[in-house]
Amino acid sequence: MRYFAAAAAAAGTDEEHVSTSTVLNRTDLEQLLVTLHPVAPEGERTLAQVLPRCSLLVDGITARDPATPLAPGATVDVLPPFAGG
């Protein structure tokens, strides 16, 4: 997992390794991330507040469909909307 901008602030980290014994889809992954980061650092929004506006890239490809399975070992980028872009 790689977090950028507001997502990194909400998670309290820029990067982390997440592994599970089951195949996850985007919805499952988002629920897991919220469970891993239920509280934001002081002065930041929670990941649960930030994630709905974020784009997820899986190995560099946008994952729009919440039901698409994520391959084990995939690199997932969490990108909030950026001003001016």
Coordinates of N, CA, C and O in Angstrom, one line a residue:
M1 N 0.8 -1.2 0.0 CA 0.0 0.0 0.0 C 0.9 1.2 0.0 O 1.8 1.3 0.8
R2 N 0.5 2.2 -0.9 CA 1.2 3.5 -0.9 C 0.1 4.5 -0.8 O -0.8 4.5 -1.6
Y3 N 0.3 5.4 0.2 CA -0.7 6.5 0.4 C -0.1 7.8 0.0 O 1.1 8.1 0.2
F4 N -0.9 8.7 -0.5 CA -0.4 10.0 -1.0 C -1.3 11.1 -0.4 O -2.5 10.9 -0.1
A5 N -0.7 12.2 -0.1 CA -1.3 13.5 0.3 C -2.3 13.2 1.5 O -1.8 12.7 2.5
A6 N -3.6 13.5 1.4 CA -4.5 13.4 2.5 C -4.7 12.0 3.0 O -4.9 11.7 4.2
A7 N -4.5 11.0 2.1 CA -4.6 9.6 2.5 C -3.4 9.2 3.4 O -3.6 8.5 4.3
A8 N -2.2 9.7 3.0 CA -1.1 9.4 3.9 C -1.2 10.1 5.2 O -0.9 9.5 6.3
A9 N -1.8 11.3 5.3 CA -2.0 12.0 6.5 C -3.0 11.2 7.4 O -2.8 11.0 8.6
A10 N -4.1 10.7 6.8 CA -5.1 10.0 7.5 C -4.6 8.7 8.0 O -4.9 8.3 9.1
A11 N -3.8 8.0 7.2 CA -3.3 6.7 7.6 C -2.1 6.8 8.6 O -1.7 5.9 9.3
G12 N -1.5 8.0 8.6 CA -0.3 8.2 9.5 C 1.0 7.6 8.9 O 1.9 7.4 9.6
T13 N 0.9 7.2 7.6 CA 2.1 6.6 7.0 C 2.0 6.8 5.5 O 0.9 7.0 4.9
D14 N 3.2 6.8 4.8 CA 3.2 6.8 3.4 C 3.1 5.5 2.7 O 2.7 5.4 1.5
E15 N 3.5 4.4 3.4 CA 3.6 3.1 2.9 C 3.4 2.1 3.9 O 3.9 2.2 5.1
E16 N 2.8 0.9 3.6 CA 2.8 -0.2 4.5 C 2.5 -1.5 3.7 O 2.0 -1.4 2.6
H17 N 2.9 -2.6 4.3 CA 2.6 -3.9 3.7 C 1.4 -4.5 4.3 O 1.3 -4.5 5.5
V18 N 0.4 -4.9 3.5 CA -0.8 -5.5 4.0 C -0.9 -6.8 3.3 O -0.9 -6.9 2.1
S19 N -1.1 -7.9 4.1 CA -1.3 -9.2 3.5 C -2.5 -9.9 4.2 O -2.8 -9.6 5.3
T20 N -3.2 -10.7 3.4 CA -4.3 -11.4 3.9 C -4.2 -12.9 3.3 O -3.5 -13.1 2.4
S21 N -5.0 -13.8 3.9 CA -5.0 -15.1 3.5 C -6.1 -15.3 2.4 O -6.2 -16.4 1.9
T22 N -6.9 -14.3 2.1 CA -7.9 -14.4 1.1 C -7.7 -13.3 0.1 O -7.1 -12.3 0.3
V23 N -8.4 -13.6 -1.1 CA -8.4 -12.6 -2.2 C -9.3 -11.5 -1.8 O -10.5 -11.8 -1.4
L24 N -8.9 -10.2 -1.9 CA -9.8 -9.1 -1.6 C -10.2 -8.4 -2.9 O -9.5 -8.4 -3.9
N25 N -11.3 -7.7 -2.8 CA -11.7 -6.8 -3.8 C -11.5 -5.4 -3.3 O -11.1 -5.2 -2.1
R26 N -11.8 -4.3 -4.1 CA -11.6 -3.0 -3.6 C -12.3 -2.7 -2.3 O -11.8 -2.1 -1.4
T27 N -13.6 -3.1 -2.3 CA -14.4 -2.8 -1.1 C -13.9 -3.5 0.1 O -13.8 -2.9 1.2
D28 N -13.4 -4.8 0.0 CA -12.8 -5.5 1.1 C -11.6 -4.8 1.6 O -11.3 -4.6 2.8
L29 N -10.7 -4.4 0.7 CA -9.5 -3.7 1.0 C -9.8 -2.4 1.7 O -9.2 -2.1 2.8
E30 N -10.7 -1.6 1.3 CA -11.0 -0.3 1.9 C -11.5 -0.6 3.4 O -11.1 0.1 4.3
Q31 N -12.4 -1.6 3.5 CA -12.8 -1.9 4.9 C -11.7 -2.4 5.8 O -11.6 -2.0 7.0
L32 N -10.7 -3.1 5.2 CA -9.6 -3.6 6.0 C -8.7 -2.4 6.4 O -8.3 -2.2 7.5
L33 N -8.5 -1.4 5.5 CA -7.7 -0.3 5.8 C -8.3 0.6 6.8 O -7.6 1.1 7.7
V34 N -9.6 0.8 6.8 CA -10.3 1.5 7.8 C -10.2 0.9 9.2 O -10.0 1.5 10.2
T35 N -10.2 -0.5 9.2 CA -10.0 -1.2 10.4 C -8.6 -1.1 11.0 O -8.4 -0.9 12.2
L36 N -7.6 -1.0 10.0 CA -6.2 -0.9 10.4 C -5.9 0.5 10.9 O -5.0 0.7 11.7
H37 N -6.6 1.5 10.4 CA -6.4 2.9 10.8 C -7.7 3.6 11.2 O -8.2 4.5 10.5
P38 N -8.3 3.2 12.3 CA -9.6 3.7 12.8 C -9.5 5.2 13.3 O -10.5 5.9 13.2
V39 N -8.3 5.6 13.7 CA -8.1 6.9 14.3 C -7.1 7.7 13.5 O -6.0 7.1 13.2
A40 N -7.4 8.9 13.1 CA -6.4 9.7 12.4 C -5.5 10.4 13.4 O -5.8 10.7 14.5
P41 N -4.3 10.8 12.9 CA -3.4 11.6 13.7 C -4.1 12.9 14.0 O -5.0 13.4 13.3
E42 N -3.8 13.5 15.1 CA -4.4 14.8 15.5 C -4.4 15.8 14.4 O -3.4 16.1 13.8
G43 N -5.6 16.4 14.2 CA -5.8 17.4 13.2 C -6.0 16.9 11.8 O -6.2 17.7 10.9
E44 N -6.1 15.6 11.6 CA -6.3 15.0 10.3 C -7.7 14.3 10.2 O -8.2 13.9 11.3
R45 N -8.2 14.2 9.0 CA -9.4 13.4 8.9 C -9.1 11.9 8.9 O -8.0 11.5 8.7
T46 N -10.1 11.1 9.3 CA -9.8 9.7 9.3 C -9.8 9.1 7.9 O -10.3 9.7 7.0
L47 N -9.2 7.9 7.8 CA -9.1 7.2 6.5 C -10.5 6.9 6.0 O -10.8 7.0 4.8
A48 N -11.4 6.6 6.9 CA -12.8 6.4 6.5 C -13.4 7.6 5.9 O -14.3 7.5 5.0
Q49 N -13.0 8.8 6.3 CA -13.5 10.0 5.7 C -12.9 10.3 4.3 O -13.5 10.9 3.4
V50 N -11.6 9.9 4.2 CA -10.8 10.2 3.0 C -11.0 9.2 1.9 O -11.1 9.6 0.7
L51 N -11.1 8.0 2.2 CA -11.2 6.9 1.2 C -12.3 7.1 0.1 O -12.0 6.8 -1.1
P52 N -13.5 7.5 0.5 CA -14.5 7.5 -0.5 C -14.2 8.5 -1.7 O -14.8 8.3 -2.8
R53 N -13.4 9.4 -1.5 CA -13.0 10.4 -2.6 C -11.7 10.0 -3.3 O -11.3 10.7 -4.2
C54 N -11.1 8.9 -2.9 CA -9.8 8.5 -3.4 C -10.0 7.6 -4.6 O -10.9 6.9 -4.8
S55 N -9.0 7.7 -5.5 CA -8.8 6.7 -6.6 C -7.8 5.7 -6.1 O -6.9 6.0 -5.4
L56 N -8.0 4.4 -6.5 CA -7.1 3.4 -6.2 C -6.5 2.9 -7.5 O -7.2 2.6 -8.5
L57 N -5.1 2.8 -7.5 CA -4.4 2.3 -8.6 C -3.9 0.9 -8.2 O -3.2 0.8 -7.1
V58 N -4.1 -0.1 -9.0 CA -3.6 -1.4 -8.7 C -2.6 -1.8 -9.7 O -2.9 -1.9 -10.9
D59 N -1.3 -1.8 -9.3 CA -0.2 -2.0 -10.3 C -0.3 -1.0 -11.4 O -0.1 -1.3 -12.6
G60 N -0.6 0.2 -11.0 CA -0.6 1.3 -12.0 C -1.9 1.5 -12.8 O -2.0 2.4 -13.6
I61 N -2.9 0.7 -12.6 CA -4.1 0.7 -13.3 C -5.3 1.1 -12.4 O -5.4 0.5 -11.3
T62 N -6.1 2.1 -12.8 CA -7.2 2.5 -12.0 C -8.2 1.3 -11.7 O -8.6 0.6 -12.6
A63 N -8.5 1.2 -10.4 CA -9.5 0.1 -10.0 C -10.8 0.8 -9.7 O -11.0 1.2 -8.6
R64 N -11.7 0.9 -10.7 CA -12.9 1.6 -10.5 C -14.0 0.7 -9.9 O -14.8 1.1 -9.2
D65 N -14.0 -0.5 -10.4 CA -15.1 -1.5 -10.0 C -14.8 -2.0 -8.6 O -13.8 -2.7 -8.4
P66 N -15.7 -1.7 -7.6 CA -15.4 -2.2 -6.2 C -15.4 -3.7 -6.1 O -14.8 -4.2 -5.1
A67 N -15.9 -4.5 -7.1 CA -15.9 -5.9 -6.9 C -14.7 -6.6 -7.6 O -14.6 -7.8 -7.5
T68 N -13.9 -5.9 -8.3 CA -12.7 -6.5 -9.0 C -11.8 -7.1 -8.0 O -11.3 -6.4 -7.1
P69 N -11.4 -8.3 -8.1 CA -10.4 -8.9 -7.2 C -9.0 -8.3 -7.4 O -8.7 -8.0 -8.5
L70 N -8.3 -8.2 -6.3 CA -7.0 -7.6 -6.3 C -6.0 -8.8 -6.2 O -6.1 -9.6 -5.3
A71 N -5.1 -8.8 -7.1 CA -4.1 -9.9 -7.2 C -3.2 -9.9 -5.9 O -2.8 -8.8 -5.5
P72 N -2.9 -11.1 -5.4 CA -1.9 -11.1 -4.3 C -0.6 -10.5 -4.7 O -0.2 -10.7 -5.8
G73 N 0.0 -9.7 -3.8 CA 1.2 -9.1 -4.1 C 1.1 -7.8 -5.0 O 2.1 -7.2 -5.3
A74 N -0.1 -7.4 -5.3 CA -0.3 -6.2 -6.1 C 0.2 -4.9 -5.3 O 0.0 -4.9 -4.0
T75 N 0.6 -3.9 -6.0 CA 0.9 -2.6 -5.4 C -0.3 -1.8 -5.6 O -0.8 -1.6 -6.7
V76 N -0.8 -1.3 -4.4 CA -2.0 -0.4 -4.5 C -1.6 1.0 -4.0 O -1.1 1.2 -2.9
D77 N -2.0 2.0 -4.9 CA -1.8 3.4 -4.5 C -3.1 4.0 -4.2 O -4.1 3.8 -4.9
V78 N -3.1 4.7 -3.1 CA -4.4 5.4 -2.7 C -4.1 6.9 -2.9 O -3.3 7.6 -2.3
L79 N -4.9 7.4 -3.9 CA -4.7 8.8 -4.4 C -5.9 9.7 -4.2 O -6.9 9.5 -4.8
P80 N -5.9 10.6 -3.3 CA -7.0 11.5 -3.1 C -7.0 12.5 -4.3 O -6.0 12.6 -5.0
P81 N -8.1 13.2 -4.4 CA -8.1 14.3 -5.5 C -7.0 15.3 -5.2 O -6.8 15.7 -4.1
F82 N -6.4 15.8 -6.3 CA -5.4 16.8 -6.1 C -5.9 18.1 -6.7 O -6.5 18.1 -7.7
A83 N -5.6 19.2 -6.1 CA -6.0 20.5 -6.6 C -5.3 20.8 -7.9 O -4.1 20.5 -8.1
G84 N -6.0 21.3 -8.8 CA -5.5 21.6 -10.1 C -5.2 20.5 -11.1 O -4.7 20.7 -12.1
G85 N -5.7 19.3 -10.7 CA -5.4 18.2 -11.6 C -6.5 17.3 -12.0 O -7.6 17.3 -11.9

